Amino acid sequence: MKTKVGIDRIHFYLPPKYVDMGLLAEARGVDPNKYLIGIGQEKMAVTDATIDIVSMGLNAAYPIIQEEDKDLIDQVIFATESAFDYSKAAATYLHESLGIHAFAKSYEIKEACYGATAALQIACDYVRLRPERKVLVVASDIARYGLATGGEPTQGAGAIAMLISKNPSVLALEEDSISLTDNQYDFWRPDYLDYPLVEGKFSTQLYNQCFIKIMEEAANKHLDLFDTLKGLCFHLPFSKMGKKALQAYQDYLNSKEGSLDPKVVLAFNRWLEVYPDLIQIGKQVGNIYTGSLYLGLISLLVNGTALNAGDKLGLFSYGSGAVAELLVGQLQVDYRKALKLEDLNKRLAQRQELSIEEYEMIFSEKLPNDGKTHLLEPSVLPGDFYLTKIDGHRRYYQQYKTQTD
Ligand code: HMG
């Protein structure tokens, strides 16, 4: 029998500040229901300058790395499209701060929101060949389109960390997957721009097209998936996106009525049923780019009362540009125990709401780039890592300790 490999631990870091989407809509002169219902977002996570992809990634990974893992982790793979350095990988900071052994390798991966999925598969393949070893995968991003832009209500920030091992506690991943590349300009960011360029409507259409192509391929080559997949997780740039893809798929199915295998129709109905569980957390956060698919997975695992160990889930990954892939995983016996629910609920409850003026001020803040020494004040919760100093264009991180710590 093949060794099972997959996600042994998974953890989400939520930044401590947010903006209410109803208030943002009012400030932008938009009917709040467009953001709350049409786009499907209630709150949007906001970061200030002391919270960057490294500090978020560290905060996601720190709680799931135990002492004995440090000598077993051979790779730290960091997926992001919000890098602040063209050369040095964000993973190198995590490698040091988490105390991973010196002979591990650490690097960064990019393909828009698809990056973490590539990282996850590299990690699984590595462990399949070396079942005693582990790999840490981190997805960390700050999604920003600019103030008062069309993309503004689909911003957000956060990080996901996943520890990959044999006999995982959460989700065992299958080796086979269906992937697709289509060279397009739906969302991209040339190196001279602060924010991405986006063809909003086209991006949603392309997402739908990629989803339908992948499902067509699944129906042609892996029809059994339609029998076995209890739920389907989507990359969720906003909570309505996966629903739009399912609707586009339904239109496609209707156009084929008569020639369709009934399995496909039944599967579609099952996926629609669990969809509300998938979006519960993301609605309170926004787009976290490459971690979004995995935030949806956490939400489904936390809220999906109809799920049981042994159920199979599909993971539909999409990254603009565009690359898409459907992975398949099987829920493991201890998957509920492995989720740090108390921590997530505490963080959601402890967040500080920003006024629109405060959000706009934070949004426009920039870190000094003069190469001098700058000490930065923490804005995170006690115990969290933050960017504490910039000195000679180098970044330094530490945990925020209060006097009582
Ligand atoms: P928009 O043009 O402002 O919004 O852009 P809209 O006019 O399409 O309206 C949105 C929805 O609200 C519509 O529903 C309206 O009917 C509805 P739909 O037709 O879609 O079902 N609506 C209302 N509903 C209730 N009450 C009302 C009301 N008014 C309108 N009063 C868009 C929306 C998402 C395009 C924009 O925000 C955007 O460009 N976002 C960024 C791009 C994006 O997220 N694209 C998604 C696919 S690409 C992707 O996922 C990759 C990505 O994550 C990047 C990466 O890979 O790195 C983005």
Coordinates of C-alpha atoms and ligand atoms in Angstrom, one line a residue:
M1 CA 0.0 0.0 0.0
K2 CA 1.2 3.5 -0.8
T3 CA 2.1 5.8 2.1
K4 CA -0.4 8.5 2.5
V5 CA 1.0 12.0 2.2
G6 CA -0.6 15.4 2.7
I7 CA -1.6 18.2 5.1
D8 CA -0.7 17.2 8.6
R9 CA -1.3 20.6 10.2
I10 CA -2.8 23.8 8.7
H11 CA -3.1 27.3 10.3
F12 CA -4.4 30.7 9.2
Y13 CA -3.0 34.0 10.4
L14 CA -5.6 36.8 10.4
P15 CA -4.3 40.4 10.7
P16 CA -5.7 42.3 13.7
K17 CA -7.5 45.1 11.8
Y18 CA -10.5 45.3 9.4
V19 CA -12.8 47.5 7.5
D20 CA -16.6 47.0 7.5
M21 CA -17.7 46.5 3.9
G22 CA -21.0 48.3 4.4
L23 CA -19.2 51.4 5.6
L24 CA -16.7 51.2 2.7
A25 CA -19.6 51.0 0.2
E26 CA -21.2 54.1 1.7
A27 CA -17.9 56.0 1.6
R28 CA -17.5 55.0 -2.1
G29 CA -21.1 56.0 -2.9
V30 CA -22.1 52.4 -3.7
D31 CA -25.2 50.5 -2.5
P32 CA -23.9 48.4 0.4
N33 CA -25.7 45.4 -1.0
K34 CA -23.4 45.4 -4.0
Y35 CA -20.5 44.6 -1.6
L36 CA -22.4 42.5 0.9
I37 CA -24.5 40.5 -1.4
G38 CA -23.3 41.0 -5.0
I39 CA -19.6 40.5 -4.1
G40 CA -20.4 38.7 -0.9
Q41 CA -17.9 40.3 1.5
E42 CA -18.7 41.6 5.0
K43 CA -15.3 42.6 6.3
M44 CA -11.9 43.2 4.8
A45 CA -8.6 42.5 6.6
V46 CA -6.2 45.4 6.5
T47 CA -2.5 45.5 7.2
D48 CA -0.2 48.4 8.2
A49 CA 3.5 48.7 7.3
T50 CA 4.7 46.6 10.3
I51 CA 2.7 43.6 9.0
D52 CA 4.3 42.2 5.9
I53 CA 4.3 38.8 4.1
V54 CA 7.1 37.5 6.3
S55 CA 5.6 38.5 9.6
M56 CA 2.2 37.0 8.5
G57 CA 3.8 33.9 7.3
L58 CA 5.8 33.5 10.5
N59 CA 2.6 34.0 12.5
A60 CA 0.8 31.3 10.5
A61 CA 3.6 28.8 10.8
Y62 CA 4.8 29.3 14.4
P63 CA 1.9 27.6 16.2
I64 CA 2.1 24.5 14.0
I65 CA 5.8 23.8 14.2
Q66 CA 6.8 21.6 17.2
E67 CA 10.4 21.1 18.5
E68 CA 10.8 17.7 16.8
D69 CA 9.7 19.0 13.4
K70 CA 12.7 21.4 13.2
D71 CA 15.1 18.6 12.4
L72 CA 12.7 16.9 10.0
I73 CA 11.6 19.8 7.8
D74 CA 13.8 19.8 4.7
Q75 CA 12.1 22.6 2.7
V76 CA 10.5 25.9 3.5
I77 CA 8.5 26.9 0.4
F78 CA 6.9 30.3 0.4
A79 CA 4.3 31.2 -2.1
T80 CA 3.5 34.8 -2.6
E81 CA 2.8 37.5 -5.2
S82 CA 3.4 40.4 -2.6
A83 CA 7.2 40.0 -2.4
F84 CA 9.2 43.0 -1.2
D85 CA 12.5 41.6 -2.6
Y86 CA 13.2 40.4 -6.2
S87 CA 16.1 38.1 -5.0
K88 CA 16.0 37.0 -1.4
A89 CA 13.2 34.6 -0.7
A90 CA 10.8 35.4 2.2
A91 CA 11.3 31.7 3.2
T92 CA 14.8 32.4 4.4
Y93 CA 13.5 34.6 7.2
L94 CA 11.1 31.9 8.3
H95 CA 13.8 29.3 8.2
E96 CA 15.8 31.3 10.7
S97 CA 13.0 32.5 13.0
L98 CA 11.4 29.0 13.2
G99 CA 14.8 27.3 14.0
I100 CA 14.6 24.9 11.1
H101 CA 17.9 22.8 10.7
A102 CA 20.6 24.4 8.6
F103 CA 20.6 21.8 5.8
A104 CA 17.1 22.5 4.7
K105 CA 16.4 24.6 1.6
S106 CA 14.2 27.6 1.5
Y107 CA 12.7 29.4 -1.5
E108 CA 9.8 31.3 -3.0
I109 CA 7.3 30.4 -5.7
K110 CA 5.1 32.7 -7.8
E111 CA 2.2 32.2 -10.2
A112 CA -0.4 34.6 -8.8
C113 CA -3.0 32.8 -6.6
Y114 CA -1.9 29.4 -7.9
G115 CA 1.6 29.5 -6.3
A116 CA 0.7 27.7 -3.0
T117 CA -0.8 24.8 -5.0
A118 CA 2.5 24.3 -6.9
A119 CA 4.3 24.5 -3.5
L120 CA 2.0 22.0 -2.0
Q121 CA 2.6 19.5 -4.7
I122 CA 6.3 19.9 -4.7
A123 CA 6.1 19.3 -0.9
C124 CA 4.0 16.2 -1.3
D125 CA 6.2 14.7 -4.0
Y126 CA 9.3 15.3 -1.9
V127 CA 7.7 13.5 1.1
R128 CA 6.4 10.7 -1.1
L129 CA 10.0 9.9 -2.0
R130 CA 11.3 10.5 1.6
P131 CA 8.4 9.5 3.9
E132 CA 10.3 10.3 7.1
R133 CA 10.9 13.9 6.2
K134 CA 8.6 17.0 6.2
V135 CA 8.1 20.2 4.2
L136 CA 6.6 23.5 5.4
V137 CA 4.5 25.4 2.9
V138 CA 3.5 29.0 3.5
A139 CA 1.2 31.2 1.5
S140 CA 1.2 34.8 2.4
D141 CA -0.2 37.8 0.6
I142 CA -1.5 41.4 0.8
A143 CA -4.2 41.9 -1.9
R144 CA -4.4 45.6 -2.9
Y145 CA -5.9 47.3 -5.9
G146 CA -5.8 50.9 -4.7
L147 CA -8.3 53.2 -3.0
A148 CA -11.6 53.7 -4.7
T149 CA -10.8 51.3 -7.5
G150 CA -13.1 48.6 -8.9
G151 CA -11.0 45.9 -7.2
E152 CA -11.0 47.7 -3.8
P153 CA -13.9 45.6 -2.3
T154 CA -11.9 42.4 -3.1
Q155 CA -8.8 43.3 -1.2
G156 CA -7.7 41.5 2.0
A157 CA -4.6 40.0 3.7
G158 CA -3.5 36.9 5.5
A159 CA -1.3 33.8 5.5
I160 CA -1.8 30.1 5.6
A161 CA 0.9 27.6 6.8
M162 CA 0.7 23.9 6.0
L163 CA 3.0 21.2 7.4
I164 CA 3.3 18.3 4.9
S165 CA 4.1 14.8 6.1
K166 CA 3.3 11.1 5.7
N167 CA 0.2 9.8 7.5
P168 CA -1.3 13.4 7.7
S169 CA -3.9 14.3 10.3
V170 CA -6.0 16.6 8.0
L171 CA -6.0 15.8 4.3
A172 CA -4.2 13.1 2.3
L173 CA -3.6 14.3 -1.2
E174 CA -3.8 12.1 -4.3
E175 CA -0.9 12.1 -6.8
D176 CA -3.1 12.7 -9.8
S177 CA -4.5 16.1 -10.6
I178 CA -5.8 18.0 -13.6
S179 CA -4.0 21.2 -14.5
L180 CA -4.3 23.8 -17.2
T181 CA -2.3 26.8 -18.5
D182 CA -3.7 29.6 -20.6
N183 CA -1.4 32.6 -21.3
Q184 CA -3.7 35.6 -20.7
Y185 CA -3.8 39.1 -19.2
D186 CA -6.6 39.1 -16.7
F187 CA -4.6 40.3 -13.7
W188 CA -0.9 41.1 -13.7
R189 CA 1.6 43.5 -12.0
P190 CA 4.6 44.7 -14.0
D191 CA 7.5 45.4 -11.6
Y192 CA 7.2 49.2 -12.0
L193 CA 3.6 49.3 -10.6
D194 CA 2.5 49.3 -6.9
Y195 CA -0.9 47.7 -7.7
P196 CA -1.9 45.1 -10.2
L197 CA -3.6 45.8 -13.5
V198 CA -6.9 44.0 -13.7
E199 CA -9.5 43.3 -16.4
G200 CA -12.1 42.6 -13.7
K201 CA -15.0 41.2 -15.8
F202 CA -12.6 39.3 -18.1
S203 CA -10.8 37.8 -15.0
T204 CA -14.1 36.3 -13.7
Q205 CA -14.9 34.9 -17.2
L206 CA -11.5 33.4 -17.6
Y207 CA -11.8 31.8 -14.1
N208 CA -15.1 30.3 -15.2
Q209 CA -13.7 29.1 -18.5
C210 CA -10.7 27.4 -16.8
F211 CA -13.0 25.8 -14.3
I212 CA -15.3 24.4 -17.0
K213 CA -12.3 23.1 -19.0
I214 CA -11.0 21.3 -16.0
M215 CA -14.4 19.8 -15.2
E216 CA -14.7 18.7 -18.9
E217 CA -11.4 16.9 -18.6
A218 CA -12.5 15.4 -15.3
A219 CA -15.7 14.1 -16.9
N220 CA -13.7 12.6 -19.8
K221 CA -10.9 11.0 -17.9
H222 CA -11.8 10.7 -14.2
L223 CA -15.6 10.3 -14.2
D224 CA -15.2 8.5 -10.8
L225 CA -14.4 11.9 -9.2
F226 CA -18.1 12.9 -9.7
D227 CA -19.1 10.0 -7.6
T228 CA -16.6 10.5 -4.9
L229 CA -16.1 14.3 -4.3
K230 CA -18.3 15.3 -1.4
G231 CA -17.3 18.9 -1.7
L232 CA -15.4 21.3 -3.9
C233 CA -13.2 24.1 -2.5
F234 CA -12.5 27.1 -4.8
H235 CA -9.9 29.8 -4.9
L236 CA -12.1 32.6 -3.5
P237 CA -11.0 36.2 -4.4
F238 CA -14.4 37.1 -3.1
S239 CA -17.1 34.8 -1.7
K240 CA -19.3 34.9 -4.8
M241 CA -16.6 33.7 -7.2
G242 CA -16.9 30.0 -6.7
K243 CA -20.7 30.3 -6.9
K244 CA -20.3 32.1 -10.2
A245 CA -18.1 29.3 -11.5
L246 CA -20.7 26.7 -10.4
Q247 CA -23.4 28.7 -12.2
A248 CA -21.3 28.9 -15.3
Y249 CA -20.8 25.2 -15.1
Q250 CA -24.5 24.6 -14.6
D251 CA -25.2 26.6 -17.8
Y252 CA -22.7 24.4 -19.6
L253 CA -24.3 21.3 -18.2
N254 CA -27.7 22.6 -19.3
S255 CA -26.5 23.2 -22.8
K256 CA -25.4 19.5 -22.9
E257 CA -28.6 18.1 -21.4
G258 CA -29.3 14.6 -22.6
S259 CA -25.7 13.6 -23.1
L260 CA -24.6 14.1 -19.6
D261 CA -23.8 11.3 -17.1
P262 CA -26.2 11.7 -14.2
K263 CA -23.2 11.4 -11.8
V264 CA -22.1 14.8 -13.0
V265 CA -25.4 16.4 -12.2
L266 CA -25.6 14.8 -8.8
A267 CA -22.1 15.9 -7.9
F268 CA -22.9 19.4 -8.9
N269 CA -25.8 19.5 -6.5
R270 CA -23.6 18.1 -3.6
W271 CA -21.0 20.8 -4.2
L272 CA -23.7 23.6 -4.2
E273 CA -25.0 22.2 -0.9
V274 CA -21.6 22.6 1.0
Y275 CA -20.7 25.9 -0.7
P276 CA -22.1 28.2 2.1
D277 CA -19.7 26.4 4.6
L278 CA -16.8 27.2 2.3
I279 CA -17.2 30.9 2.4
Q280 CA -17.9 31.6 6.1
I281 CA -14.4 32.7 7.0
G282 CA -13.3 34.3 3.7
K283 CA -16.4 36.7 3.9
Q284 CA -14.7 38.2 7.0
V285 CA -11.3 38.5 5.5
G286 CA -11.3 39.1 1.7
N287 CA -8.8 37.9 -0.9
I288 CA -5.6 36.6 0.5
Y289 CA -4.5 35.6 -3.0
T290 CA -2.5 32.4 -3.0
G291 CA -3.8 31.3 0.4
S292 CA -7.4 31.9 -0.5
L293 CA -8.2 28.3 -1.6
Y294 CA -6.8 27.0 1.6
L295 CA -8.7 29.5 3.7
G296 CA -11.8 28.1 2.0
L297 CA -10.7 24.6 2.9
I298 CA -10.3 25.6 6.6
S299 CA -13.7 27.2 6.5
L300 CA -15.3 24.1 5.1
L301 CA -13.6 21.8 7.6
V302 CA -14.6 24.1 10.5
N303 CA -18.2 24.7 9.3
G304 CA -19.0 21.6 7.2
T305 CA -21.1 19.6 9.6
A306 CA -22.1 17.2 6.8
L307 CA -18.5 16.1 6.3
N308 CA -16.9 13.0 7.7
A309 CA -13.5 11.4 7.9
G310 CA -12.9 9.4 4.6
D311 CA -14.8 11.9 2.5
K312 CA -13.0 13.2 -0.6
L313 CA -12.8 16.9 -1.4
G314 CA -11.7 18.6 -4.6
L315 CA -9.5 21.7 -4.5
F316 CA -9.9 24.0 -7.5
S317 CA -6.9 26.3 -7.6
Y318 CA -6.8 29.4 -10.0
G319 CA -4.1 31.9 -10.5
S320 CA -4.4 34.8 -12.9
G321 CA -2.2 34.7 -15.9
A322 CA -3.5 31.9 -15.9
V323 CA -2.9 28.5 -14.3
A324 CA -5.6 26.3 -12.8
E325 CA -5.6 22.8 -11.2
L326 CA -7.9 20.4 -9.5
L327 CA -6.4 18.4 -6.6
V328 CA -8.2 15.7 -4.7
G329 CA -7.8 15.0 -1.0
Q330 CA -9.3 12.6 1.5
L331 CA -10.3 13.8 5.0
Q332 CA -8.4 12.0 7.8
V333 CA -9.7 10.6 11.0
D334 CA -8.4 13.4 13.2
Y335 CA -9.0 16.3 10.9
R336 CA -11.2 18.2 13.3
K337 CA -8.8 17.9 16.2
A338 CA -5.9 19.1 14.1
L339 CA -7.6 22.5 13.4
K340 CA -6.8 25.2 16.0
L341 CA -10.4 26.5 16.3
E342 CA -10.1 28.4 19.6
D343 CA -7.3 30.5 18.2
L344 CA -9.2 31.3 15.0
N345 CA -12.4 32.3 16.8
K346 CA -10.4 34.4 19.3
R347 CA -8.7 36.3 16.5
L348 CA -11.9 36.9 14.7
A349 CA -13.5 38.3 17.9
Q350 CA -10.4 40.4 18.9
R351 CA -10.1 42.3 15.7
Q352 CA -10.1 46.1 15.7
E353 CA -12.5 47.9 13.3
L354 CA -10.9 50.8 11.4
S355 CA -12.8 53.9 10.3
I356 CA -12.6 54.6 6.6
E357 CA -10.3 57.5 7.4
E358 CA -8.0 55.3 9.4
Y359 CA -8.0 52.6 6.7
E360 CA -7.1 55.2 4.0
M361 CA -4.3 56.5 6.1
I362 CA -2.8 53.1 6.8
F363 CA -3.2 52.2 3.1
S364 CA -1.1 55.1 2.0
E365 CA 1.7 54.5 4.6
K366 CA 5.0 53.4 3.1
L367 CA 8.1 52.0 4.8
P368 CA 11.1 54.3 4.7
N369 CA 13.5 53.3 1.9
D370 CA 16.5 55.6 2.8
G371 CA 18.7 52.8 4.1
K372 CA 18.8 54.4 7.6
T373 CA 17.9 52.7 10.9
H374 CA 14.1 52.8 11.6
L375 CA 12.6 51.2 14.7
L376 CA 8.9 50.3 14.2
E377 CA 6.1 50.1 16.8
P378 CA 4.1 46.9 17.0
S379 CA 0.5 47.0 15.9
V380 CA 0.0 43.2 16.3
L381 CA -1.4 41.2 19.2
P382 CA 1.0 40.2 22.0
G383 CA 2.9 37.0 21.0
D384 CA 2.7 37.8 17.3
F385 CA 5.8 38.4 15.1
Y386 CA 6.1 41.9 13.5
L387 CA 8.6 43.9 11.5
T388 CA 10.5 45.5 14.3
K389 CA 13.4 47.3 12.4
I390 CA 14.7 48.2 9.0
D391 CA 18.3 48.9 8.9
G392 CA 20.5 49.2 5.8
H393 CA 17.6 48.0 3.7
R394 CA 17.5 44.8 5.8
R395 CA 14.3 43.7 7.6
Y396 CA 14.3 42.3 11.2
Y397 CA 11.4 40.5 12.9
Q398 CA 10.6 39.6 16.5
Q399 CA 7.8 38.6 18.7
Y400 CA 5.8 41.3 20.4
K401 CA 6.3 40.8 24.1
T402 CA 4.5 42.9 26.7
Q403 CA 5.9 43.6 30.1
T404 CA 3.8 40.8 31.6
D405 CA 5.3 38.2 29.1
Ligands
HMG1 P1 -17.7 45.5 -10.5 O1 -17.8 45.8 -12.0 O2 -17.5 46.6 -9.6 O3 -19.0 44.8 -10.0 O4 -16.5 44.4 -10.3 P2 -20.2 44.2 -10.8 O5 -20.9 45.3 -11.5 O6 -19.8 43.0 -11.7 O7 -21.1 43.7 -9.6 C1 -20.7 42.6 -8.8 C2 -22.0 41.9 -8.5 O8 -22.8 42.7 -7.6 C3 -22.9 41.6 -9.7 O9 -23.4 40.3 -9.4 C4 -24.0 42.6 -9.5 O10 -25.2 42.2 -10.1 C5 -24.1 42.7 -8.0 P3 -23.1 39.1 -10.5 O11 -23.7 39.6 -11.8 O12 -21.6 39.0 -10.6 O13 -23.8 37.9 -9.9 N1 -24.7 43.9 -7.5 C6 -25.6 43.9 -6.5 N2 -26.2 42.9 -5.8 C7 -27.1 43.3 -4.8 N3 -27.5 44.6 -4.6 C8 -26.9 45.6 -5.3 C9 -26.0 45.3 -6.4 N4 -25.3 46.0 -7.3 C10 -24.5 45.2 -8.0 N5 -27.3 46.8 -5.1 C11 -15.1 42.7 -9.8 C12 -16.5 43.3 -9.6 C13 -15.0 41.4 -8.9 C14 -14.9 42.4 -11.2 C15 -14.0 43.7 -9.2 O14 -14.2 43.9 -7.9 C16 -12.6 43.3 -9.5 O15 -12.1 43.6 -10.6 N6 -11.9 42.6 -8.6 C17 -10.6 42.1 -8.7 C18 -10.4 40.9 -9.7 C19 -11.0 39.6 -9.3 O16 -11.2 39.4 -8.1 N7 -11.3 38.7 -10.2 C20 -11.8 37.4 -9.9 C21 -11.3 36.3 -10.8 S1 -9.5 36.4 -11.1 C22 -8.9 35.7 -9.7 O17 -9.5 35.0 -8.9 C23 -7.4 35.8 -9.4 C24 -7.0 36.9 -8.4 O18 -7.2 36.4 -7.1 C25 -5.6 37.3 -8.6 C26 -4.5 36.2 -8.6 O19 -4.6 35.1 -9.2 O20 -3.5 36.5 -8.0 C27 -7.9 38.1 -8.5

